[in-house]
XYZ file of C-alpha atoms in Angstrom:
777
model
C 0.000 0.000 0.000
C 2.836 2.359 0.972
C 4.748 1.488 -2.163
C 1.724 2.248 -4.300
C 1.334 5.663 -2.657
C 4.970 6.448 -3.199
C 4.611 5.373 -6.821
C 1.628 7.690 -7.326
C 3.473 10.561 -5.601
C 6.538 10.037 -7.754
C 4.389 9.806 -10.852
C 2.580 13.001 -9.924
C 5.842 14.840 -9.306
C 7.269 13.520 -12.558
C 4.152 14.633 -14.369
C 4.382 18.055 -12.841
C 8.035 18.262 -13.791
C 7.283 17.147 -17.330
C 4.424 19.611 -17.546
C 6.654 22.345 -16.240
C 9.410 21.407 -18.662
C 6.898 21.269 -21.510
C 5.497 24.650 -20.514
C 8.996 26.052 -20.298
C 9.885 24.580 -23.688
C 6.748 26.035 -25.250
C 7.535 29.403 -23.668
C 11.066 29.261 -25.025
C 9.845 28.206 -28.479
C 7.292 31.021 -28.527
C 9.573 33.679 -27.036
C 12.948 32.979 -28.624
C 12.037 34.064 -32.173
C 10.800 37.377 -30.833
C 13.938 38.193 -28.894
C 15.662 41.340 -30.198
C 18.425 41.086 -32.745
C 21.951 41.171 -31.341
C 23.127 43.577 -34.036
C 23.353 46.327 -31.451
C 25.952 44.183 -29.672
C 27.836 42.829 -32.657
C 27.976 46.321 -34.191
C 28.362 48.202 -30.926
C 27.869 51.944 -31.452
C 27.493 53.656 -28.086
C 26.780 57.332 -27.654
C 30.224 58.861 -27.620
C 30.464 62.522 -26.623
C 32.094 65.332 -28.552
C 35.678 65.644 -27.403
C 37.783 68.758 -27.822
C 41.576 68.582 -27.793
C 44.438 71.040 -27.707
C 46.862 71.193 -30.636
C 49.195 68.908 -28.669
C 46.516 66.287 -28.047
C 45.387 67.152 -24.498
C 41.666 66.726 -23.796
C 40.251 70.168 -22.912
C 36.492 69.641 -23.270
C 33.779 67.009 -23.510
C 30.093 67.434 -24.348
C 27.366 64.790 -24.239
C 24.779 63.200 -21.984
C 27.050 60.245 -21.346
C 30.666 60.369 -20.325
C 32.240 57.449 -22.107
C 35.621 56.252 -23.315
C 35.772 52.987 -25.247
C 38.478 50.439 -24.398
C 39.347 47.011 -25.715
C 39.307 44.154 -23.211
C 43.086 43.831 -23.581
C 43.407 47.410 -22.279
C 41.539 46.621 -19.053
C 44.032 46.043 -16.201
C 43.972 42.436 -14.883
C 43.256 43.713 -11.359
C 40.085 45.439 -12.550
C 38.891 42.394 -14.495
C 39.396 40.238 -11.429
C 37.655 42.808 -9.216
C 34.638 42.868 -11.565
C 34.397 39.053 -11.557
C 34.759 38.927 -7.771
C 32.036 41.526 -7.266
C 29.585 40.492 -9.980
C 30.127 37.024 -11.436
C 32.950 34.805 -10.209
C 31.933 31.904 -12.502
C 31.616 34.098 -15.605
C 34.092 32.020 -17.619
C 32.441 28.710 -16.552
C 28.691 29.183 -17.028
C 26.721 29.490 -20.251
C 24.934 32.735 -19.492
C 22.926 31.671 -16.439
C 24.836 30.512 -13.381
C 22.668 27.756 -11.848
C 25.039 27.321 -8.919
C 24.854 31.049 -8.352
C 21.060 30.901 -8.418
C 21.016 28.158 -5.799
C 23.573 29.977 -3.657
C 21.614 33.244 -3.841
C 18.338 31.436 -3.065
C 19.870 29.789 -0.008
C 21.424 33.058 1.157
C 18.167 34.945 0.737
C 16.228 32.183 2.577
C 18.722 32.205 5.432
C 18.607 35.995 5.650
C 14.803 36.020 5.599
C 14.545 38.207 2.492
C 16.073 39.164 -0.839
C 19.704 39.993 -0.065
C 21.558 38.560 -3.055
C 20.820 38.504 -6.781
C 21.924 35.926 -9.295
C 22.384 38.052 -12.417
C 25.462 37.117 -14.360
C 27.502 39.630 -16.305
C 25.901 38.295 -19.494
C 22.425 38.825 -18.038
C 23.385 42.364 -17.026
C 24.546 43.037 -20.595
C 21.192 41.739 -21.851
C 19.318 43.966 -19.397
C 21.399 47.096 -20.092
C 21.039 46.833 -23.860
C 17.543 45.422 -24.338
C 15.374 45.322 -21.206
C 13.915 47.508 -18.501
C 14.882 47.246 -14.851
C 11.423 46.209 -13.633
C 11.553 43.209 -11.294
C 9.063 40.802 -12.898
C 9.217 37.084 -13.701
C 8.654 37.763 -17.414
C 11.603 40.161 -17.590
C 13.826 37.710 -15.740
C 12.800 34.953 -18.149
C 13.566 37.123 -21.189
C 16.842 38.140 -19.585
C 17.908 34.506 -19.218
C 16.953 33.669 -22.814
C 18.846 36.691 -24.097
C 21.844 35.642 -22.038
C 21.843 32.248 -23.754
C 21.544 33.929 -27.150
C 24.391 36.323 -26.384
C 26.648 33.520 -25.145
C 25.945 31.601 -28.344
C 26.885 34.594 -30.547
C 29.778 36.264 -28.716
C 32.923 35.114 -26.941
C 33.347 35.626 -23.221
C 35.896 38.404 -23.734
C 33.581 40.170 -26.169
C 30.760 40.033 -23.614
C 33.010 41.338 -20.846
C 34.243 44.131 -23.129
C 30.639 45.227 -23.748
C 29.995 45.209 -20.010
C 33.130 47.195 -19.220
C 32.175 49.894 -21.739
C 28.395 50.075 -21.250
C 27.667 49.773 -17.519
C 26.525 52.946 -15.719
C 28.783 53.881 -12.798
C 27.417 57.217 -11.550
C 28.417 60.854 -12.200
C 27.214 60.471 -15.829
C 30.057 57.989 -16.350
C 29.311 55.016 -18.598
C 31.976 52.357 -18.576
C 34.994 51.854 -16.374
C 37.364 53.980 -18.475
C 35.162 57.050 -18.019
C 34.656 56.240 -14.324
C 38.409 56.033 -13.716
C 38.766 59.529 -15.130
C 35.734 60.925 -13.312
C 36.494 59.536 -9.852
C 40.292 59.410 -9.836
C 41.371 61.676 -12.694
C 43.537 59.108 -14.393
C 43.470 56.701 -17.363
C 42.120 53.217 -16.768
C 45.546 51.653 -17.312
C 46.984 53.583 -14.361
C 44.499 52.748 -11.592
C 45.655 50.913 -8.482
C 44.215 47.727 -6.984
C 42.389 49.789 -4.345
C 40.851 52.027 -7.003
C 39.927 49.019 -9.160
C 38.075 47.460 -6.238
C 36.149 50.655 -5.585
C 35.144 50.975 -9.236
C 34.114 47.308 -9.385
C 31.801 47.898 -6.438
C 29.808 50.574 -8.243
C 27.570 48.540 -10.623
C 25.506 47.108 -7.771
C 24.236 50.597 -6.814
C 26.065 53.527 -8.483
C 24.331 56.227 -6.461
C 24.565 54.448 -3.128
C 28.261 53.570 -3.436
C 29.332 56.790 -5.203
C 32.594 57.860 -3.478
C 31.961 61.523 -4.283
C 28.617 61.441 -2.472
C 29.454 59.010 0.360
C 33.068 57.906 0.629
C 32.418 55.910 3.810
C 29.817 53.712 2.139
C 31.995 53.367 -0.964
C 34.878 52.171 1.233
C 32.633 49.517 2.766
C 31.719 48.217 -0.680
C 35.381 48.328 -1.711
C 36.318 46.252 1.333
C 33.759 43.610 0.304
C 35.211 43.426 -3.225
C 38.759 43.115 -1.895
C 37.662 40.377 0.505
C 36.041 38.433 -2.345
C 39.225 38.825 -4.426
C 41.218 37.369 -1.538
C 38.778 34.455 -1.116
C 39.035 33.701 -4.838
C 42.852 33.910 -4.588
C 43.084 36.715 -7.107
C 45.236 38.651 -4.656
C 47.513 37.781 -1.763
C 46.975 38.589 1.896
C 49.633 41.309 1.677
C 47.983 42.895 -1.372
C 44.643 42.764 0.401
C 45.961 44.528 3.506
C 47.795 47.191 1.503
C 44.785 47.984 -0.704
C 42.374 48.029 2.228
C 44.461 50.605 4.114
C 45.266 52.824 1.132
C 43.789 56.327 1.238
C 42.139 57.173 -2.071
C 42.195 60.676 -3.536
C 38.683 60.889 -4.954
C 38.080 63.831 -7.273
C 35.428 66.138 -5.873
C 36.039 68.840 -8.446
C 33.850 68.573 -11.544
C 36.776 69.806 -13.646
C 37.795 66.730 -15.604
C 40.603 68.175 -17.671
C 44.291 68.756 -17.130
C 44.048 72.246 -18.652
C 41.256 74.723 -17.986
C 40.006 75.766 -21.394
C 36.248 76.074 -20.855
C 35.837 79.157 -23.042
C 37.523 77.830 -26.199
C 35.889 74.421 -25.662
C 32.467 76.078 -25.557
C 33.291 78.058 -28.713
C 34.096 74.764 -30.425
C 30.872 73.166 -29.176
C 28.791 75.982 -30.643
C 30.608 75.853 -33.990
C 30.322 72.070 -34.278
C 26.647 72.089 -33.296
C 25.884 74.534 -36.114
C 27.123 71.922 -38.562
C 26.197 68.557 -37.000
C 23.199 69.493 -34.841
C 22.201 66.734 -32.346
C 24.795 64.303 -33.745
C 27.331 66.591 -32.079
C 26.799 64.897 -28.714
C 26.681 61.213 -29.699
C 28.709 60.697 -32.862
C 32.101 60.613 -31.191
C 33.506 63.621 -33.014
C 37.016 64.700 -32.118
C 37.964 68.328 -32.602
C 41.596 69.379 -32.490
C 42.033 73.072 -31.770
C 44.952 75.438 -32.305
C 45.288 75.957 -28.543
C 48.638 75.031 -27.007
C 47.996 73.400 -23.630
C 50.995 75.078 -21.961
C 49.985 78.464 -23.352
C 46.399 77.955 -22.178
C 47.496 76.993 -18.693
C 49.803 80.013 -18.559
C 46.983 82.311 -19.693
C 44.519 80.861 -17.198
C 46.918 81.269 -14.296
C 47.927 84.768 -15.395
C 44.302 85.931 -15.553
C 43.487 84.394 -12.166
C 46.532 85.981 -10.534
C 45.941 89.370 -12.131
C 42.337 89.451 -10.961
C 43.197 88.242 -7.453
C 46.000 90.816 -7.150
C 43.574 93.556 -8.174
C 41.044 92.269 -5.633
C 43.613 92.295 -2.844
C 44.484 95.917 -3.616
C 40.879 96.893 -2.932
C 40.251 95.095 0.337
C 38.087 92.398 1.865
C 34.323 92.864 1.596
C 33.272 90.399 4.263
C 31.826 86.858 4.361
C 29.581 85.606 1.546
C 26.861 84.684 4.021
C 26.144 83.089 7.380
C 24.920 79.690 8.545
C 23.166 79.392 11.911
C 25.195 76.657 13.577
C 23.169 76.990 16.780
C 20.367 75.077 15.056
C 22.633 72.103 14.470
C 21.945 69.044 16.555
C 24.507 66.340 17.266
C 25.034 65.880 13.528
C 26.843 69.173 12.884
C 28.992 67.670 10.136
C 25.958 66.601 8.100
C 24.501 70.104 8.369
C 27.774 71.666 7.223
C 28.052 69.264 4.292
C 24.497 70.096 3.196
C 25.215 73.823 3.427
C 28.470 73.626 1.470
C 26.942 71.369 -1.154
C 25.019 74.381 -2.456
C 28.106 76.611 -2.707
C 30.059 76.462 -5.961
C 33.836 76.137 -5.834
C 36.060 78.264 -8.050
C 39.208 76.277 -8.693
C 41.339 76.753 -5.572
C 39.039 79.369 -3.981
C 37.286 76.930 -1.670
C 34.180 77.652 0.429
C 34.418 76.987 4.143
C 32.294 77.629 7.240
C 33.937 79.268 10.257
C 33.758 77.069 13.359
C 35.824 79.153 15.725
C 37.525 82.554 15.890
C 40.232 82.735 18.534
C 43.335 84.597 19.534
C 45.501 82.235 17.474
C 43.445 82.331 14.329
C 40.369 80.971 12.587
C 39.165 77.384 12.268
C 36.864 76.544 9.395
C 35.142 73.457 7.990
C 35.658 72.433 4.365
C 33.518 70.127 2.224
C 34.585 66.536 2.764
C 35.200 66.827 6.478
C 38.488 68.760 6.587
C 39.002 71.378 9.281
C 41.477 74.064 8.235
C 43.289 76.576 10.398
C 44.114 80.076 9.192
C 46.641 82.095 11.156
C 49.394 84.691 10.778
C 49.790 86.063 7.270
C 46.789 84.026 6.170
C 44.551 86.470 8.087
C 46.092 89.707 6.801
C 43.704 90.274 3.913
C 40.625 89.916 6.129
C 42.112 91.242 9.384
C 39.770 94.232 9.617
C 36.709 91.983 9.529
C 37.829 90.050 12.617
C 37.356 92.939 15.056
C 34.408 92.845 17.438
C 33.417 96.396 16.538
C 32.653 95.378 12.950
C 28.972 95.010 12.087
C 27.800 91.386 12.611
C 26.776 91.048 8.953
C 30.355 91.858 7.871
C 32.352 90.267 10.689
C 34.091 86.923 10.379
C 32.468 84.936 13.166
C 31.189 81.438 13.891
C 28.926 80.344 11.020
C 30.445 82.776 8.489
C 30.775 81.445 4.933
C 34.237 82.401 3.709
C 36.710 81.422 0.970
C 40.086 79.875 1.717
C 43.074 79.243 -0.518
C 46.471 77.622 -0.067
C 49.457 79.790 -0.952
C 52.767 78.658 -2.428
C 53.946 77.780 1.103
C 50.920 75.478 1.488
C 49.462 77.775 4.158
C 45.751 78.590 4.232
C 44.654 82.171 3.531
C 41.288 83.895 3.717
C 40.407 85.224 0.259
C 37.223 86.160 -1.592
C 35.557 85.702 -4.947
C 36.471 88.748 -7.042
C 33.839 90.842 -8.799
C 36.079 92.267 -11.505
C 36.521 90.325 -14.757
C 39.476 89.848 -17.085
C 40.399 88.151 -20.341
C 43.457 87.174 -22.328
C 43.811 85.948 -25.905
C 46.906 85.157 -27.949
C 47.453 84.458 -31.621
C 50.149 83.263 -33.972
C 50.815 86.342 -36.154
C 51.818 84.228 -39.140
C 48.565 82.317 -39.685
C 45.972 83.505 -37.138
C 45.946 80.342 -35.001
C 44.625 81.082 -31.515
C 47.139 79.797 -28.966
C 45.385 80.684 -25.697
C 41.957 82.062 -24.859
C 40.631 82.836 -21.403
C 37.279 84.591 -21.631
C 36.816 85.365 -17.946
C 37.837 84.619 -14.379
C 35.651 81.524 -13.936
C 33.539 79.905 -16.673
C 31.296 78.070 -14.182
C 30.384 81.383 -12.565
C 30.219 83.587 -15.666
C 29.978 82.029 -19.129
C 30.113 85.420 -20.853
C 33.155 85.213 -23.118
C 34.827 88.598 -22.869
C 37.316 87.781 -25.628
C 34.667 87.606 -28.341
C 31.569 89.187 -26.780
C 32.697 92.152 -24.699
C 32.732 95.371 -26.746
C 34.745 97.822 -24.647
C 36.577 101.093 -25.140
C 40.258 100.405 -25.939
C 41.603 103.692 -24.604
C 45.201 104.434 -25.497
C 45.782 100.920 -26.811
C 44.011 102.187 -29.955
C 46.558 104.955 -30.563
C 48.936 102.832 -32.677
C 46.280 102.634 -35.398
C 45.979 106.433 -35.464
C 49.767 106.750 -35.567
C 49.932 104.159 -38.343
C 47.446 106.200 -40.365
C 49.588 109.273 -39.766
C 52.690 107.548 -41.175
C 50.779 107.035 -44.420
C 50.047 110.768 -44.466
C 53.697 111.767 -44.200
C 54.263 111.897 -40.450
C 57.454 110.273 -39.173
C 58.602 109.102 -35.731
C 60.687 112.309 -35.636
C 57.730 114.618 -36.369
C 57.403 117.092 -33.507
C 53.877 117.687 -32.182
C 52.935 120.068 -29.414
C 51.819 118.453 -26.167
C 49.805 121.431 -24.962
C 46.212 121.931 -23.726
C 43.288 121.982 -26.143
C 39.764 123.283 -25.720
C 36.773 122.710 -27.989
C 33.622 124.705 -27.378
C 30.084 123.420 -27.930
C 29.976 124.878 -31.438
C 32.981 122.815 -32.421
C 31.813 119.569 -30.815
C 28.132 119.914 -31.658
C 27.203 119.098 -28.084
C 29.143 119.739 -24.872
C 32.434 121.623 -24.525
C 35.422 119.284 -24.436
C 38.761 119.883 -22.776
C 40.839 116.697 -23.101
C 43.740 116.130 -20.741
C 46.724 113.845 -20.409
C 46.452 111.038 -17.875
C 48.822 112.727 -15.428
C 47.503 116.239 -16.112
C 50.975 117.358 -17.239
C 52.097 118.769 -20.584
C 55.585 118.639 -22.070
C 55.338 120.969 -25.042
C 56.861 119.902 -28.380
C 57.521 116.134 -28.491
C 58.714 113.777 -31.160
C 55.959 111.396 -32.212
C 57.990 108.406 -31.010
C 58.194 109.799 -27.480
C 54.564 110.898 -27.534
C 53.475 107.298 -28.170
C 55.866 105.917 -25.566
C 54.435 108.311 -22.977
C 50.871 107.949 -24.315
C 50.249 111.671 -24.652
C 46.557 112.284 -25.349
C 46.931 115.830 -26.631
C 49.498 114.747 -29.211
C 47.190 111.974 -30.456
C 44.335 114.444 -30.852
C 46.530 116.844 -32.829
C 47.667 114.000 -35.075
C 44.062 113.012 -35.721
C 43.186 116.640 -36.420
C 45.959 116.733 -38.985
C 45.079 113.555 -40.885
C 41.315 113.967 -40.510
C 38.890 111.781 -38.498
C 37.141 110.509 -41.635
C 40.430 109.292 -43.104
C 41.304 107.620 -39.799
C 37.895 105.906 -39.612
C 38.382 104.451 -43.085
C 41.956 103.487 -42.271
C 41.248 101.529 -39.069
C 38.619 99.457 -40.863
C 41.531 97.811 -42.706
C 42.422 96.113 -39.424
C 38.953 94.611 -39.032
C 37.416 97.268 -36.791
C 33.761 98.156 -37.337
C 33.630 101.779 -38.560
C 30.213 102.209 -36.944
C 31.803 101.618 -33.550
C 34.493 104.235 -34.248
C 32.682 107.466 -35.219
C 34.757 109.988 -37.133
C 35.299 112.334 -34.183
C 38.453 113.470 -32.447
C 37.631 111.216 -29.486
C 38.716 108.336 -31.722
C 42.301 109.406 -30.955
C 41.747 108.439 -27.307
C 40.162 105.074 -28.058
C 36.560 106.045 -27.372
C 35.198 103.497 -29.850
C 34.245 99.874 -29.229
C 36.423 96.776 -29.702
C 36.688 93.188 -28.488
C 39.952 91.625 -27.308
C 39.792 89.288 -30.314
C 39.635 92.261 -32.681
C 42.568 93.879 -30.913
C 44.803 90.802 -31.012
C 44.043 90.324 -34.713
C 44.746 93.975 -35.474
C 48.055 94.012 -33.562
C 49.089 90.872 -35.454
C 49.308 93.032 -38.595
C 52.123 95.006 -36.970
C 53.888 91.823 -35.826
C 53.756 90.050 -39.215
C 54.779 92.950 -41.413
C 51.393 94.226 -42.534
C 49.024 91.314 -43.201
C 45.442 90.932 -42.024
C 44.705 87.429 -40.759
C 41.510 85.591 -39.933
C 41.816 84.123 -36.440
C 40.827 80.472 -36.225
C 40.388 77.970 -33.402
C 39.506 74.633 -35.027
C 42.420 72.868 -36.667
C 40.559 69.725 -37.774
C 37.491 67.591 -37.043
C 37.619 63.787 -37.018
C 34.860 61.220 -36.549
C 35.145 58.336 -34.078
C 36.732 56.045 -36.685
C 39.522 58.494 -37.512
C 38.783 60.029 -40.949
C 39.196 63.811 -41.104
C 35.864 65.517 -41.777
C 37.226 69.055 -41.965
C 40.652 70.657 -42.007
C 41.586 74.319 -41.559
C 43.398 75.977 -44.461
C 44.334 79.422 -43.128
C 45.817 82.152 -45.259
C 49.324 82.856 -44.015
C 51.331 86.053 -43.929
C 53.727 84.462 -46.414
C 51.012 82.980 -48.615
C 47.475 84.137 -49.316
C 46.871 86.688 -46.569
C 45.651 90.170 -47.482
C 48.243 92.908 -47.186
C 46.745 95.918 -45.413
C 49.889 97.833 -44.442
C 53.003 98.958 -46.169
C 55.699 96.734 -44.572
C 57.641 99.909 -43.772
C 54.661 101.178 -41.779
C 54.427 97.923 -39.793
C 58.163 97.982 -39.084
C 58.278 101.607 -37.922
C 55.176 101.163 -35.757
C 56.800 98.115 -34.150
C 59.946 100.134 -33.551
C 57.919 102.864 -31.808
C 55.993 100.312 -29.725
C 59.279 98.721 -28.663
C 60.043 102.089 -27.102
C 56.768 101.860 -25.142
C 58.350 98.822 -23.461
C 61.889 100.215 -23.242
C 61.173 103.671 -21.861
C 57.432 104.305 -21.878
C 54.307 103.223 -20.028
C 55.109 99.489 -20.259
C 58.632 99.403 -18.834
C 57.484 96.756 -16.360
C 57.596 94.275 -19.272
C 61.390 94.581 -19.277
C 61.266 92.099 -16.402
C 60.909 89.416 -19.090
C 64.473 90.168 -20.156
C 63.705 90.193 -23.878
C 64.644 92.641 -26.608
C 61.884 91.761 -29.088
C 58.769 92.947 -27.230
C 56.500 95.723 -28.469
C 53.085 96.897 -27.362
C 50.833 99.569 -25.965
C 49.003 100.145 -22.699
C 45.429 101.347 -22.641
C 43.338 103.040 -19.963
C 39.913 104.584 -20.428
C 38.274 107.501 -18.641
C 37.757 106.990 -14.899
C 39.819 103.775 -15.052
C 36.876 101.762 -16.379
C 38.888 99.554 -18.768
C 42.556 98.601 -18.648
C 44.426 96.954 -21.521
C 47.800 95.809 -22.655
C 48.282 94.720 -26.258
C 51.734 93.451 -27.117
C 53.751 91.016 -29.132
C 56.984 89.364 -30.127
C 57.677 88.251 -33.716
C 56.094 84.845 -32.972
C 53.232 85.638 -30.597
C 50.663 88.404 -30.078
C 48.651 88.659 -26.860
C 46.033 91.030 -25.464
C 45.009 91.353 -21.827
C 41.939 93.261 -20.600
C 40.441 93.835 -17.160
C 37.273 95.633 -16.039
C 33.782 95.187 -14.588
C 30.947 93.666 -16.610
C 28.771 96.618 -15.699
C 31.252 99.362 -16.583
C 32.404 101.320 -13.557
C 35.657 102.691 -12.237
C 38.182 100.143 -11.049
C 39.691 102.811 -8.793
C 42.331 105.495 -9.135
C 45.610 104.268 -10.534
C 44.189 101.092 -12.085
C 45.776 101.761 -15.450
C 46.723 99.401 -18.220
C 50.243 99.313 -16.822
C 49.019 98.559 -13.292
C 46.133 96.152 -13.879
C 46.438 94.587 -17.352
C 50.159 94.517 -18.108
C 50.985 92.103 -15.229
C 48.500 89.604 -16.700
C 50.203 89.888 -20.091
C 53.643 89.510 -18.515
C 52.523 86.466 -16.518
C 51.357 84.796 -19.693
C 54.273 85.758 -21.962
C 56.838 84.752 -19.347
C 55.744 81.120 -19.694
C 54.599 81.183 -23.313
C 57.959 82.476 -24.578
C 60.086 80.382 -22.253
C 62.853 78.794 -24.305
C 61.945 80.840 -27.394
C 64.983 82.849 -28.572
C 64.617 86.599 -28.996
C 63.366 87.395 -32.476
C 64.147 90.276 -34.790
C 62.116 92.466 -37.117
C 63.764 92.703 -40.523
C 64.153 96.216 -41.917
C 62.121 96.273 -45.151
C 63.294 97.940 -48.318
C 62.477 101.632 -48.601
C 63.284 102.359 -44.942
C 66.251 104.634 -44.281
C 68.042 105.549 -41.084
C 68.957 109.176 -40.440
C 70.414 111.065 -37.519
C 68.072 113.726 -36.123
C 68.137 116.355 -33.443
C 66.076 114.936 -30.544
C 64.598 118.364 -29.795
C 63.560 119.485 -33.270
C 63.282 116.231 -35.177
C 65.333 117.822 -37.972
C 68.295 116.145 -39.608
C 71.534 116.407 -37.655
C 74.206 116.777 -40.343
C 76.990 116.163 -37.813
C 75.603 112.735 -36.956
C 75.613 113.550 -33.242
C 71.868 113.199 -32.760
C 69.764 110.059 -32.470
C 69.098 107.580 -35.240
C 65.561 107.335 -36.510
C 63.702 105.306 -39.159
C 61.981 107.007 -42.104
C 60.146 106.127 -45.270
C 62.647 106.924 -48.013
C 60.347 109.613 -49.419
C 59.750 111.246 -46.017
C 63.317 111.785 -44.853
C 63.911 114.609 -42.343
C 64.626 118.176 -43.435
C 67.915 119.874 -42.955
C 68.000 122.794 -40.496
C 67.056 126.153 -41.972
C 64.867 124.885 -44.833
C 62.035 127.128 -43.814
C 59.558 125.118 -41.805
C 55.907 126.004 -41.545
C 54.355 125.448 -38.131
C 50.727 124.472 -37.642
C 49.099 126.306 -34.770
C 47.963 123.948 -31.967
C 44.355 123.014 -32.294
C 43.565 125.110 -35.365
C 42.062 122.110 -37.121
C 44.384 122.553 -40.065
C 45.467 119.567 -42.103
C 48.847 119.167 -43.835
C 49.009 118.074 -47.460
C 49.284 114.396 -48.441
C 53.067 114.545 -48.012
C 53.692 116.490 -44.844
C 56.662 118.852 -45.136
C 56.378 120.658 -41.816
C 58.012 119.223 -38.737
C 56.178 120.930 -35.879
C 52.437 120.555 -35.288
C-alpha cells in the first residue's frame, strides 16, 4: 500500500516536472524568435560625446549626456577584471549565461537571511538587461533576460561580452563604462588605476548612487572592502595585497573639472561651432575636434588671468563673508549640516568655500567640504584682518557660522580670500597664420559664461593709438615729427554738443615732443593733434583695414583716445598686422574635425602672412610702428615688461576715462597677446588702475611662460626704410651725426635745419598736405 502511494506521488511529481518542462519549452519556443536582434551588440555603437583637444593632443572639453571612453578588453588592467568578476560574477568564464550554482547559492542566502539579499544576475544577463530590457523586477523580464543571455553567449565570446559590459555599464556621475569612471572619480586613465581604485570601481555597478565615493566615501569604502575580501577568497590577490589595498587612502576627485588644462571658453566656442554643422549628432557621434590651442599656453593664460584678478582684488580690500549659517540650530550631527550647506556653494578652482567654526586669539578654524578642518593664522589672516574685530557690524564680521573662501598659498598655508567681482580676459594668436594659442574669456567659466574675448565690446583707450599713428605715417608723419603736447579746448559749437577739454592722464604737458616719445608716454593731446591733422574721416576708413567696425568708431576726435568699441579678439588680430609685417589674418580655433573612426571631416586651411593673406599695411609702416611700440616697453608706459628680459617685445598700454577699462596689447615676432580687465557693468576700477598697473601684469605672466625657451626674435628692416640722424629736440636732420638715429620712409626723410619750416598752430584744425613737409604741429 505504501509502495503504491509512493509510486503515485513520484508519478505526480514527474508529471508536474514534465508539464513544467513542456510549458517552459513552449515558452522558449514562442519567445525565442521574438527576442531582439543582437546587431546592437555585434555592431556596438554607443553614444560617444564630442571631445575637444588642444593642438598637442590634451583633452580640454567634452560634451554629451554620457561620459564614455571605449576600451578594448586587452586594455583593461587584470586587477580590474578580477575585481569585476569577484564583485559580480565569479563563474563568468564557466557558465553558459545563467549561473545555476549562483542561483542556488543566492536562493539559499536569501532564505537564510529572511529576504532578498543577493541577486543571481550574471555579467551576461546584465549586458542583456542594459542593452535590451527595462529594470522592472518581474518574472517575465527575468525569463527574457535569461533567454537573451543564452543567445548572447551563443553569438559572442566571453571576452567580447566582458568588453561590452566594461564599456556600457553605468557607474554614476554620468560615467558610462569603467574607463570614463576612472577619469571621473580618480582623474587618471584606466591603465593607471591601483588595486584599491579598481576594487572601488568594481563595487559601483551594484548601486552607483549608493556607493558613489563623491557622495558618500564611507559607504563606498565599505563596498570596496567587500570586493577586496572576495578577491582574496578567490585567490586573485595575496593577503599582503589585500591589507595594503584596504588601508590605502584614495584621492577621490570632488572637483567637476575633468581636464588637465582649464580651457572652458575655447571648448564652448568649439561646441557651438560644431553644433551649427552637425546638430544633435554633435553629442553622440564621437567627433574629435583638435584646436589650435597650445595646452601650456592655455594653462599660462589661465593662471595669469586668475593671478591678475586676485591681485587687483587684494588691492581693494576684503568685503566680508559671503553669508552666514546658523550653527546653533545644528543638533549632534553638525557635520551633516555643514556638508548640506556647502553642497550648495560652488567652488572656483582653488578658492574653496568653508564655514567658520571658531575665531580665537591664534586664528580661525573653518570646515571644508569633505570633512576637513582648516586653520588660518598669521599672514593668512592679513587680507581679512579688519573683519575680525568685534566692533565690525555682525553682517560683515568673520564669526562662527560665516561662509568664507580659503586658498592655499605657495607655502601650502591657508589664507582667507574672496571671490572677485572684476573680470578679465586674455587671448593670444600666432601672427603668421591667425591660429589662436590661448583664450581665457573670464575669471571663472562656471560662474560667468560670458566670453569677454569675443563678446565684450569695450573702449580700448590708449591701446588704440597705434592705429591712429599708423594712419599718420601714411600721411607723411614720421617718428621724428614734432607735435605740441599742450592743452586743447573745444567749445560746444565745435563739438556739436558739450564743450570738451581733453587732458593727459597725469595732467601734465611737455610741449613739443617727437611722435615716437609721444606714443611711448601715451600723450593724449598729441594723439588728438595728429588726428586733427590727418582727418577723423580718413582715420575711420583706415582703421577698418584692421577689421574694426567703422560704426563703432565714429569719425570724431575722441577716436584718438580710443573712445570706440572693440573686443579683445579684434585687438589681437589687429596688432598681429604690426607683428607680421602688414598682413590681415583671420583668427581660427579649429584645426581639424575627425569622426570616431579616424577620418578627417574638416581641415583648416588658413591664409598665411607668407602665402594668401591680405596685405593691409606697407611693410615699412608695420616695421616703424613696431619700432615705436618697442620704445613703449623700453622707456614708456610698459617698462614693467622689461622684467621678461627680452629685446623683441613691443606693445601699448590702454586706460579709459575713470579707469573703467585697462588693456595691454603686445607682441613678439612669434606671438601676439592682449590682456583686458574691467567690470561687466562698466564702472571705475579705482584710481591708478591703469593698463600698466592692472592689465600689463596679466600679459607679462602669460608671456613669461609662453615664450620660455623661445629665442629673442628680430624684425627685418624692409626695403624703402632709411636711417637718419636727427636732433632729438627738433626732429630735424643732424648733419653732424651727433643726434639720435631714426627710421623714415625713403620719401619722407627729415629736413635739414634752416629749410624754412611752416608750423601748424595747436588746435587750429588745419590739415597738412598728403606729403607732410612741416616738422612741428
